[in-house]
Amino acid sequence: MENLPVLCIALMTLQNLDLQLLEYDIINTFSLEIFLGWATLFLLVWILILQNRKDLGYLALNTNVKWVTVLVILLALFICYFSSLANFTWLPMRAALILDAFSFNTRVITLVTSLLYFLIVSSFIKENPSSANELCSLILLSIISLVILTCVNDFLCLFMCIELQSLSFYVLACFRKKSDFSIEAGVKYFITGAIASCMMLFGISLIYGITGTLNFVEIKQIVLSMSVSKLTDITAHNTATYVSLHLGILFLMSALFFKLGVAPLHFWLPDVYEGSPTYVTAFFALVPKVALLVIVTRLLFDVFEPLQIIWQPILLQLSIISVFVGTIGAIYQRRIKRLLAYSTIGHNGFLVLALASVNQEGLNALIVYITIYILTSACIFLFVLNVRERGVSVENPTFYEARGIIKTNPLLGLCLALPLFSLAGIPPFVGFIAKYQMFLAAVHSGYVLTSIVLVVVSVIACYYYIRFTKVHFFESSHLIWNKTISRETSICFSVCCCLLFLLSLLPRFFSVFVL
């Protein structure tokens, strides 16, 4: 009894020590998100306070905010690289945010893609320094939402991240305030995005009404307990429960596939791609896809995996519809941005096919495919952003603007042909290897007929890529490739094309993408 007070003090000390260690490990694990939040807040305050100070010489306008943003992303990569995954065990499984190997790797991919994007749009920021402040701030806000989205473990956090990303995207879509097309794109995106948010909320409310929780781990346990073997006596209550749960999943996944641009929820994508400024369209096409695919993969492969028999056939149908709609729609396009929009819809169909495969090969093919897509799309947007007519940038060029590039600048012509052949999936280019892995995963899951149909459609899709290549190889020059490109543009072209070329020659490097 005499030692009881000492034991109590010792237990309280150990408890306080455990809480301190838990708090330290959580801060250490999510130091990337904390840093990005404070960096964005500092940048916003810096811009608001200093950009109108005449006595300071309009410091925020004279200083290149782009390089400040690039420095923030580089520091974020440094923090992400040195963050230890060992502290993950301290996080409770029912936490709103989790960090595993999948989310850790995709955070790195998101940050590297953001860094690549800033190199792509460097020429625009240099020519329009007054717009750089708002652009960099909005993009940093989007990056924060995408980084957190890879770690969510709760439907409330999922919805908040999606809305933060969407609000930034609505403003970016109508960033060119004097352009009617840009304002129209922003309004269309806002209205359709609001409908998708309502669908997501309705789906989440149905799932919450059935399970009584918003946490992914708890929902998975409840779904597992609702196995068909335990429902030998089918009642009206059980039937209503299952119908409500299936409707909730349907509405939730419809909203997420809307954000990805999967047909038949693609109707906003061509108009937004065409109406938005080109540098904003490049951001829409490159950066957010990885984070959105991660959350879709986490929901399908983990939370709702016991209901695979319900959502797997739907994914197969969406895959076929997306590839058909993207291919047929792109054949009739002449403007590059609209062509890329329909091309994106088609490639989204292949990504959905990888999800429908429901095996490790499909997941590996998914990561490989999205990585190749980012590299190839970056090269094409580099071309679009550097088209000039009498020294003035062409905002929405057709692919006829590429006439004669191979004669005026052979190296750049080859750099444009390589990503086009890769997107078409022509062997031996790297796009063919990515599609081969995708179809192989589908065949191993038993979807032979679906794979054959998509292979035939892929052959048809080669038409508009080869037509683009034929124009800049064999037709005479009409306009004007900007012969003097910036150093950052040259670096991006060189890095992306060298990676595509090396991956085509050495496909074993794909092993680094295996999860």
Coordinates of C-alpha atoms in Angstrom, one line a residue:
M1 CA 0.0 0.0 0.0
E2 CA 2.9 2.3 0.7
N3 CA 4.0 2.0 -2.9
L4 CA 0.6 2.7 -4.4
P5 CA 1.1 6.5 -4.8
V6 CA 4.5 5.8 -6.5
L7 CA 2.9 3.4 -8.9
C8 CA 0.1 5.8 -9.7
I9 CA 2.6 8.6 -10.4
A10 CA 4.6 6.2 -12.6
L11 CA 1.5 5.1 -14.5
M12 CA 0.5 8.8 -15.1
T13 CA 4.0 9.6 -16.2
L14 CA 4.0 6.7 -18.7
Q15 CA 0.6 7.7 -20.0
N16 CA 1.8 11.3 -20.5
L17 CA 4.9 10.0 -22.2
D18 CA 2.8 7.8 -24.5
L19 CA 0.6 10.8 -25.4
Q20 CA 3.6 12.9 -26.1
L21 CA 5.1 10.2 -28.3
L22 CA 1.8 9.8 -30.1
E23 CA 1.6 13.5 -30.7
Y24 CA 5.2 13.6 -31.9
D25 CA 4.7 10.7 -34.3
I26 CA 1.5 12.2 -35.8
I27 CA 3.2 15.5 -36.3
N28 CA 6.3 13.8 -37.8
T29 CA 4.1 11.5 -40.1
F30 CA 2.0 14.4 -41.4
S31 CA 4.7 17.0 -41.4
L32 CA 4.3 17.4 -45.2
E33 CA 0.7 18.5 -44.9
I34 CA 1.5 20.8 -42.0
F35 CA 4.4 22.4 -44.0
L36 CA 2.3 22.9 -47.1
G37 CA -0.5 24.5 -45.2
W38 CA 1.8 27.0 -43.4
A39 CA 3.7 27.7 -46.6
T40 CA 0.5 28.5 -48.5
L41 CA -0.8 30.7 -45.7
F42 CA 2.5 32.6 -45.7
L43 CA 2.4 33.0 -49.4
L44 CA -1.1 34.4 -49.3
V45 CA -0.4 36.8 -46.5
W46 CA 2.8 37.9 -48.2
I47 CA 1.0 38.6 -51.5
L48 CA -1.9 40.4 -49.8
I49 CA 0.2 42.6 -47.7
L50 CA 3.1 43.5 -50.0
Q51 CA 1.7 43.5 -53.5
N52 CA 0.0 46.9 -53.0
R53 CA 2.9 48.6 -51.1
K54 CA 4.2 51.3 -53.4
D55 CA 6.9 52.2 -50.9
L56 CA 8.3 48.7 -51.2
G57 CA 8.3 48.8 -54.9
Y58 CA 5.5 46.3 -55.3
L59 CA 7.7 43.6 -53.9
A60 CA 5.4 40.7 -54.6
L61 CA 5.1 41.7 -58.2
N62 CA 8.8 42.2 -58.7
T63 CA 9.8 39.0 -57.0
N64 CA 9.2 35.8 -59.1
V65 CA 6.6 34.0 -57.0
K66 CA 7.0 31.0 -59.3
W67 CA 10.4 30.2 -57.8
V68 CA 9.1 30.6 -54.3
T69 CA 6.4 28.0 -55.1
V70 CA 8.9 25.7 -56.7
L71 CA 11.1 26.0 -53.6
V72 CA 8.1 25.1 -51.4
I73 CA 7.4 22.0 -53.5
L74 CA 11.1 21.0 -53.4
L75 CA 11.1 21.4 -49.6
A76 CA 7.9 19.3 -49.5
L77 CA 9.6 16.6 -51.5
F78 CA 12.6 16.8 -49.1
I79 CA 10.2 16.4 -46.1
C80 CA 8.3 13.6 -47.8
Y81 CA 11.4 11.7 -48.6
F82 CA 12.8 11.8 -45.0
S83 CA 9.5 11.1 -43.3
S84 CA 9.7 7.8 -41.7
L85 CA 7.0 5.2 -42.2
A86 CA 7.9 3.5 -39.0
N87 CA 5.8 5.8 -37.0
F88 CA 2.6 4.7 -38.8
T89 CA 2.1 2.1 -36.1
W90 CA 1.4 4.9 -33.6
L91 CA -1.6 6.1 -35.7
P92 CA -4.9 4.5 -34.6
M93 CA -6.6 2.5 -37.4
R94 CA -9.8 4.6 -37.0
A95 CA -7.9 7.9 -37.6
A96 CA -9.3 10.3 -40.1
L97 CA -5.9 10.2 -42.0
I98 CA -3.6 7.3 -42.4
L99 CA -0.2 6.9 -44.1
D100 CA 0.8 3.7 -45.8
A101 CA 3.2 2.8 -48.6
F102 CA 0.5 3.4 -51.3
S103 CA -0.3 6.9 -50.1
F104 CA 3.4 7.7 -49.4
N105 CA 4.4 6.9 -53.0
T106 CA 1.5 8.7 -54.6
R107 CA 2.3 11.8 -52.6
V108 CA 5.7 11.8 -54.1
I109 CA 4.3 11.3 -57.6
T110 CA 1.9 14.2 -57.0
L111 CA 4.6 16.6 -55.9
V112 CA 7.0 15.6 -58.7
T113 CA 4.2 16.2 -61.3
S114 CA 3.5 19.6 -59.7
L115 CA 7.1 20.5 -60.0
L116 CA 7.1 19.4 -63.7
Y117 CA 4.0 21.5 -64.2
F118 CA 5.7 24.7 -63.0
L119 CA 8.5 24.1 -65.4
I120 CA 6.0 23.7 -68.2
V121 CA 4.2 27.0 -67.5
S122 CA 7.4 28.9 -66.7
S123 CA 7.2 30.9 -70.0
F124 CA 3.6 32.0 -69.3
I125 CA 4.5 33.2 -65.7
K126 CA 7.5 35.1 -67.1
E127 CA 5.3 36.8 -69.7
N128 CA 2.4 37.5 -67.2
P129 CA 4.0 38.3 -63.8
S130 CA 0.8 40.1 -62.6
S131 CA -1.1 36.8 -62.7
A132 CA 1.5 34.7 -61.1
N133 CA 0.5 35.5 -57.5
E134 CA -3.0 34.2 -57.8
L135 CA -2.1 31.3 -60.0
C136 CA 0.6 30.0 -57.6
S137 CA -1.6 30.4 -54.6
L138 CA -4.5 28.5 -56.1
I139 CA -2.3 25.7 -57.3
L140 CA -0.7 25.3 -53.9
L141 CA -4.2 25.1 -52.4
S142 CA -5.0 22.4 -54.9
I143 CA -1.8 20.5 -54.2
I144 CA -2.6 20.5 -50.4
S145 CA -6.0 19.0 -51.1
L146 CA -4.6 16.4 -53.4
V147 CA -1.8 15.4 -51.0
I148 CA -4.3 15.0 -48.1
L149 CA -6.7 13.1 -50.4
T150 CA -4.1 10.3 -50.7
C151 CA -4.2 9.8 -46.9
V152 CA -7.9 10.1 -46.1
N153 CA -9.6 7.3 -44.1
D154 CA -12.9 9.0 -43.5
F155 CA -15.7 10.2 -45.7
L156 CA -15.9 13.6 -44.0
C157 CA -12.2 14.2 -44.8
L158 CA -12.8 12.8 -48.3
F159 CA -15.6 15.3 -49.0
M160 CA -13.7 18.3 -47.6
C161 CA -10.6 17.5 -49.7
I162 CA -12.6 17.0 -52.9
E163 CA -14.4 20.4 -52.3
L164 CA -11.2 22.2 -51.5
Q165 CA -9.7 20.9 -54.8
S166 CA -12.9 21.7 -56.7
L167 CA -13.2 25.3 -55.4
S168 CA -9.6 25.9 -56.6
F169 CA -10.3 24.4 -59.9
Y170 CA -13.5 26.5 -60.5
V171 CA -11.5 29.6 -60.1
L172 CA -8.6 28.4 -62.2
A173 CA -11.0 27.4 -65.0
C174 CA -12.2 31.1 -65.4
F175 CA -8.7 32.5 -64.6
R176 CA -8.6 34.6 -67.8
K177 CA -11.2 37.1 -66.7
K178 CA -11.4 38.9 -70.1
S179 CA -12.2 35.7 -72.0
D180 CA -15.8 34.7 -72.5
F181 CA -14.7 31.2 -73.2
S182 CA -12.8 31.0 -69.9
I183 CA -15.7 32.4 -67.9
E184 CA -18.1 29.9 -69.7
A185 CA -15.8 27.0 -68.8
G186 CA -15.6 28.1 -65.2
V187 CA -19.4 28.4 -64.9
K188 CA -20.0 25.0 -66.6
Y189 CA -17.4 23.4 -64.3
F190 CA -19.0 24.9 -61.3
I191 CA -22.6 23.9 -62.1
T192 CA -21.7 20.3 -63.1
G193 CA -19.3 20.1 -60.1
A194 CA -22.0 21.1 -57.7
I195 CA -24.2 18.3 -59.1
A196 CA -21.4 15.8 -58.6
S197 CA -20.9 17.1 -55.0
C198 CA -24.7 16.6 -54.3
M199 CA -24.3 13.0 -55.7
M200 CA -21.4 12.4 -53.4
L201 CA -23.2 13.7 -50.3
F202 CA -26.2 11.7 -51.1
G203 CA -24.1 8.5 -51.5
I204 CA -22.2 9.2 -48.3
S205 CA -25.5 9.8 -46.4
L206 CA -26.9 6.5 -47.6
I207 CA -23.8 4.6 -46.6
Y208 CA -23.8 6.4 -43.2
G209 CA -27.5 5.6 -42.7
I210 CA -26.7 1.9 -43.2
T211 CA -23.4 1.6 -41.3
G212 CA -23.7 4.4 -38.7
T213 CA -20.1 5.5 -39.3
L214 CA -18.0 7.5 -41.7
N215 CA -14.7 5.7 -41.0
F216 CA -13.4 3.4 -43.8
V217 CA -12.2 0.7 -41.4
E218 CA -15.4 0.5 -39.5
I219 CA -17.5 0.5 -42.8
K220 CA -15.4 -2.4 -44.1
Q221 CA -16.0 -4.4 -41.0
I222 CA -19.7 -3.8 -41.2
V223 CA -19.8 -4.7 -44.9
L224 CA -17.9 -7.9 -44.2
S225 CA -20.4 -8.8 -41.5
M226 CA -23.3 -8.3 -44.0
S227 CA -22.2 -11.3 -46.0
V228 CA -24.8 -13.2 -48.1
S229 CA -24.2 -16.4 -46.1
K230 CA -25.8 -14.7 -43.1
L231 CA -28.9 -13.7 -45.0
T232 CA -30.4 -17.1 -45.6
D233 CA -33.7 -15.6 -44.5
I234 CA -34.3 -12.7 -46.9
T235 CA -36.6 -10.1 -45.3
A236 CA -37.8 -6.8 -46.5
H237 CA -35.5 -5.1 -44.1
N238 CA -32.4 -6.9 -45.4
T239 CA -33.4 -6.2 -49.0
A240 CA -33.9 -2.4 -48.2
T241 CA -30.5 -2.4 -46.5
Y242 CA -28.7 -3.9 -49.4
V243 CA -30.4 -1.7 -52.0
S244 CA -29.6 1.4 -50.0
L245 CA -26.0 0.4 -49.6
H246 CA -25.6 -0.4 -53.3
L247 CA -27.2 3.0 -54.2
G248 CA -24.9 4.8 -51.8
I249 CA -21.8 3.2 -53.5
L250 CA -23.2 3.9 -56.9
F251 CA -23.8 7.6 -56.2
L252 CA -20.4 7.9 -54.5
M253 CA -18.4 6.3 -57.3
S254 CA -20.4 8.2 -59.9
A255 CA -19.2 11.5 -58.3
L256 CA -15.6 10.3 -58.2
F257 CA -15.7 9.1 -61.8
F258 CA -17.2 12.5 -62.7
K259 CA -14.1 14.2 -61.2
L260 CA -11.9 11.8 -63.3
G261 CA -13.9 12.4 -66.5
V262 CA -15.0 8.8 -67.1
A263 CA -17.9 8.4 -69.7
P264 CA -20.8 8.8 -69.5
L265 CA -19.9 11.4 -66.8
H266 CA -17.5 13.2 -69.2
F267 CA -19.7 15.9 -70.7
W268 CA -18.0 18.7 -68.8
L269 CA -14.4 17.7 -69.8
P270 CA -14.2 18.9 -73.5
D271 CA -15.7 22.3 -72.8
V272 CA -13.6 22.9 -69.7
Y273 CA -10.4 21.8 -71.4
E274 CA -11.1 24.0 -74.5
G275 CA -12.4 27.1 -72.6
S276 CA -9.8 27.2 -69.8
P277 CA -6.5 28.9 -70.4
T278 CA -3.9 26.4 -71.7
Y279 CA -1.7 26.6 -68.7
V280 CA -4.7 25.7 -66.5
T281 CA -5.8 22.9 -68.8
A282 CA -2.3 21.4 -68.4
F283 CA -2.7 21.4 -64.6
F284 CA -6.1 19.7 -64.9
A285 CA -4.6 17.0 -67.2
L286 CA -1.4 16.3 -65.3
V287 CA -1.6 16.8 -61.5
P288 CA -5.0 15.6 -60.0
K289 CA -5.4 12.2 -61.6
V290 CA -3.0 10.3 -59.3
A291 CA -4.7 11.4 -56.1
L292 CA -8.2 10.7 -57.4
L293 CA -7.2 7.3 -58.6
V294 CA -5.7 6.5 -55.2
I295 CA -8.9 7.2 -53.4
V296 CA -11.0 5.3 -55.9
T297 CA -8.5 2.3 -55.5
R298 CA -8.7 2.5 -51.8
L299 CA -12.5 2.5 -51.7
L300 CA -12.9 -0.3 -54.2
F301 CA -10.0 -2.6 -53.2
D302 CA -10.3 -2.1 -49.5
V303 CA -13.5 -0.6 -48.1
F304 CA -16.0 -2.1 -50.6
E305 CA -13.9 -5.2 -51.6
P306 CA -16.5 -7.6 -50.2
L307 CA -19.1 -6.2 -52.7
Q308 CA -16.8 -6.8 -55.7
I309 CA -19.5 -8.8 -57.4
I310 CA -21.6 -5.6 -57.5
W311 CA -19.2 -3.0 -58.8
Q312 CA -16.9 -5.0 -61.0
P313 CA -19.4 -5.5 -63.9
I314 CA -20.2 -1.8 -63.7
L315 CA -16.5 -0.9 -64.1
L316 CA -16.2 -3.1 -67.1
Q317 CA -19.1 -1.4 -68.8
L318 CA -17.7 2.1 -67.9
S319 CA -14.4 1.1 -69.4
I320 CA -15.8 0.1 -72.7
I321 CA -18.1 3.2 -72.9
S322 CA -15.2 5.5 -72.1
V323 CA -12.9 4.1 -74.7
F324 CA -15.6 4.2 -77.3
V325 CA -16.7 7.7 -76.5
G326 CA -13.1 9.0 -76.3
T327 CA -12.1 7.4 -79.6
I328 CA -15.1 8.3 -81.6
G329 CA -15.2 11.9 -80.2
A330 CA -11.5 12.5 -80.9
I331 CA -11.7 11.5 -84.6
Y332 CA -13.8 14.6 -85.4
Q333 CA -11.7 17.1 -83.5
R334 CA -9.3 19.6 -85.0
R335 CA -8.3 21.7 -82.0
I336 CA -5.6 20.2 -79.9
K337 CA -7.1 20.9 -76.5
R338 CA -10.4 19.4 -77.4
L339 CA -8.6 16.4 -79.0
L340 CA -6.7 15.9 -75.7
A341 CA -9.9 16.0 -73.8
Y342 CA -11.5 13.2 -75.7
S343 CA -8.1 11.4 -75.6
T344 CA -8.2 11.7 -71.8
I345 CA -11.7 10.1 -71.8
G346 CA -10.4 7.2 -73.8
H347 CA -7.4 6.7 -71.5
N348 CA -9.6 6.9 -68.5
G349 CA -11.4 3.9 -69.8
F350 CA -8.1 1.9 -69.7
L351 CA -7.5 3.0 -66.2
V352 CA -11.0 1.8 -65.2
L353 CA -10.2 -1.5 -66.9
A354 CA -7.2 -1.9 -64.6
L355 CA -9.4 -1.2 -61.6
A356 CA -11.9 -3.8 -62.9
S357 CA -9.2 -6.4 -63.1
V358 CA -9.0 -6.6 -59.3
N359 CA -5.6 -8.1 -59.1
Q360 CA -2.0 -7.0 -58.3
E361 CA -1.1 -6.9 -62.0
G362 CA -4.0 -4.5 -62.6
L363 CA -2.7 -2.2 -59.8
N364 CA 0.8 -2.3 -61.2
A365 CA -0.4 -1.6 -64.7
L366 CA -2.5 1.3 -63.3
I367 CA 0.6 3.1 -61.8
V368 CA 2.6 2.5 -64.9
Y369 CA -0.1 3.7 -67.3
I370 CA -0.8 6.9 -65.3
T371 CA 2.9 7.7 -65.1
I372 CA 3.4 7.3 -68.9
Y373 CA 0.3 9.3 -69.5
I374 CA 1.7 12.2 -67.4
L375 CA 5.0 12.2 -69.3
T376 CA 3.4 12.1 -72.8
S377 CA 0.7 14.7 -72.0
A378 CA 3.5 17.0 -70.6
C379 CA 5.3 16.9 -73.9
I380 CA 2.1 17.8 -75.9
F381 CA 1.2 20.7 -73.6
L382 CA 4.7 22.0 -74.0
F383 CA 4.0 22.2 -77.7
V384 CA 0.7 23.9 -77.3
L385 CA 2.0 26.5 -74.9
N386 CA 4.8 27.5 -77.3
V387 CA 2.9 27.9 -80.5
R388 CA 3.2 31.5 -81.7
E389 CA 1.7 33.6 -84.5
R390 CA 3.7 36.8 -85.1
G391 CA 5.1 36.5 -81.6
V392 CA 1.7 36.2 -80.0
S393 CA 0.7 33.0 -78.2
V394 CA -2.1 31.0 -79.9
E395 CA -4.6 30.2 -77.1
N396 CA -6.5 27.4 -78.7
P397 CA -4.5 26.0 -81.7
T398 CA -5.4 23.3 -84.1
F399 CA -3.0 20.5 -84.9
Y400 CA -2.5 22.2 -88.3
E401 CA -0.4 24.7 -86.4
A402 CA 2.2 21.9 -86.3
R403 CA 2.7 21.9 -90.1
G404 CA 6.3 21.6 -91.1
I405 CA 7.8 21.5 -87.6
I406 CA 10.1 18.6 -88.7
K407 CA 11.6 21.0 -91.3
T408 CA 12.0 24.1 -89.2
N409 CA 13.1 22.3 -86.0
P410 CA 13.7 18.5 -86.5
L411 CA 14.6 17.8 -82.9
L412 CA 11.4 19.3 -81.6
G413 CA 9.5 17.5 -84.3
L414 CA 10.9 14.2 -83.1
C415 CA 10.2 15.1 -79.5
L416 CA 6.5 15.7 -80.4
A417 CA 6.3 12.4 -82.4
L418 CA 7.5 10.3 -79.6
P419 CA 4.7 11.1 -77.1
L420 CA 2.1 10.8 -79.9
F421 CA 3.2 7.3 -80.8
S422 CA 3.3 6.4 -77.1
L423 CA -0.3 7.6 -76.6
A424 CA -1.4 5.6 -79.6
G425 CA 0.2 2.5 -78.2
I426 CA 2.3 1.7 -81.2
P427 CA 5.1 -0.8 -80.6
P428 CA 7.9 -0.6 -79.5
F429 CA 7.1 2.7 -77.8
V430 CA 6.5 2.8 -74.1
G431 CA 2.7 3.3 -74.4
F432 CA 2.4 -0.1 -76.1
I433 CA 4.1 -1.7 -73.1
A434 CA 1.7 0.1 -70.7
K435 CA -1.3 -1.0 -72.6
Y436 CA 0.0 -4.6 -72.9
Q437 CA 0.3 -4.8 -69.1
M438 CA -3.2 -3.5 -68.8
F439 CA -4.7 -6.0 -71.2
L440 CA -2.6 -8.8 -69.6
A441 CA -4.1 -8.0 -66.2
A442 CA -7.6 -8.1 -67.7
V443 CA -7.0 -11.4 -69.5
H444 CA -5.7 -13.0 -66.3
S445 CA -9.0 -11.9 -64.6
G446 CA -11.0 -13.6 -67.3
Y447 CA -12.1 -10.6 -69.4
V448 CA -10.8 -11.9 -72.7
L449 CA -13.7 -10.6 -74.8
T450 CA -13.5 -7.1 -73.2
S451 CA -9.8 -7.0 -73.9
I452 CA -10.3 -8.0 -77.6
V453 CA -12.9 -5.2 -78.0
L454 CA -10.7 -2.6 -76.5
V455 CA -7.7 -3.7 -78.6
V456 CA -9.8 -3.1 -81.7
V457 CA -10.9 0.3 -80.5
S458 CA -7.3 1.2 -79.6
V459 CA -6.3 0.4 -83.2
I460 CA -9.0 2.8 -84.4
A461 CA -7.7 5.5 -81.9
C462 CA -4.3 5.4 -83.6
Y463 CA -5.9 7.3 -86.5
Y464 CA -6.0 10.7 -84.9
Y465 CA -2.6 10.4 -83.3
I466 CA -1.0 9.4 -86.7
R467 CA -2.9 12.2 -88.4
F468 CA -1.4 14.7 -86.0
T469 CA 2.1 13.2 -86.7
K470 CA 1.4 13.2 -90.5
V471 CA 0.6 16.9 -90.4
H472 CA 3.8 18.0 -88.7
F473 CA 6.0 15.6 -90.7
F474 CA 4.7 15.8 -94.3
E475 CA 2.7 19.1 -94.7
S476 CA 4.3 22.4 -95.5
S477 CA 4.7 25.0 -92.8
H478 CA 1.7 27.4 -92.2
L479 CA 2.4 29.1 -88.9
I480 CA 5.1 29.1 -86.6
W481 CA 6.6 27.1 -84.1
N482 CA 8.2 29.4 -81.5
K483 CA 11.9 28.7 -82.4
T484 CA 13.3 30.4 -79.4
I485 CA 12.0 28.5 -76.4
S486 CA 12.9 29.0 -72.8
R487 CA 15.5 27.0 -70.9
E488 CA 12.8 25.5 -68.6
T489 CA 10.8 24.3 -71.7
S490 CA 14.0 22.7 -73.2
I491 CA 14.7 20.9 -69.9
C492 CA 11.1 19.6 -69.7
F493 CA 11.2 18.4 -73.3
S494 CA 14.5 16.7 -72.8
V495 CA 13.6 15.0 -69.5
C496 CA 10.2 13.7 -70.6
C497 CA 11.4 12.5 -74.0
C498 CA 14.5 10.9 -72.5
L499 CA 12.4 9.0 -69.9
L500 CA 10.0 7.9 -72.6
F501 CA 12.8 6.7 -74.8
L502 CA 14.7 4.9 -72.1
L503 CA 11.5 3.2 -70.8
S504 CA 10.8 2.1 -74.4
L505 CA 14.3 0.6 -74.7
L506 CA 14.5 -0.8 -71.1
P507 CA 11.1 -1.9 -70.0
R508 CA 12.6 -3.6 -67.0
F509 CA 12.7 -0.1 -65.4
F510 CA 9.0 -0.6 -65.0
S511 CA 9.8 -2.7 -61.9
V512 CA 10.2 0.5 -59.9
F513 CA 6.5 1.1 -60.2
V514 CA 5.5 -2.3 -58.8
L515 CA 3.7 -1.8 -55.5

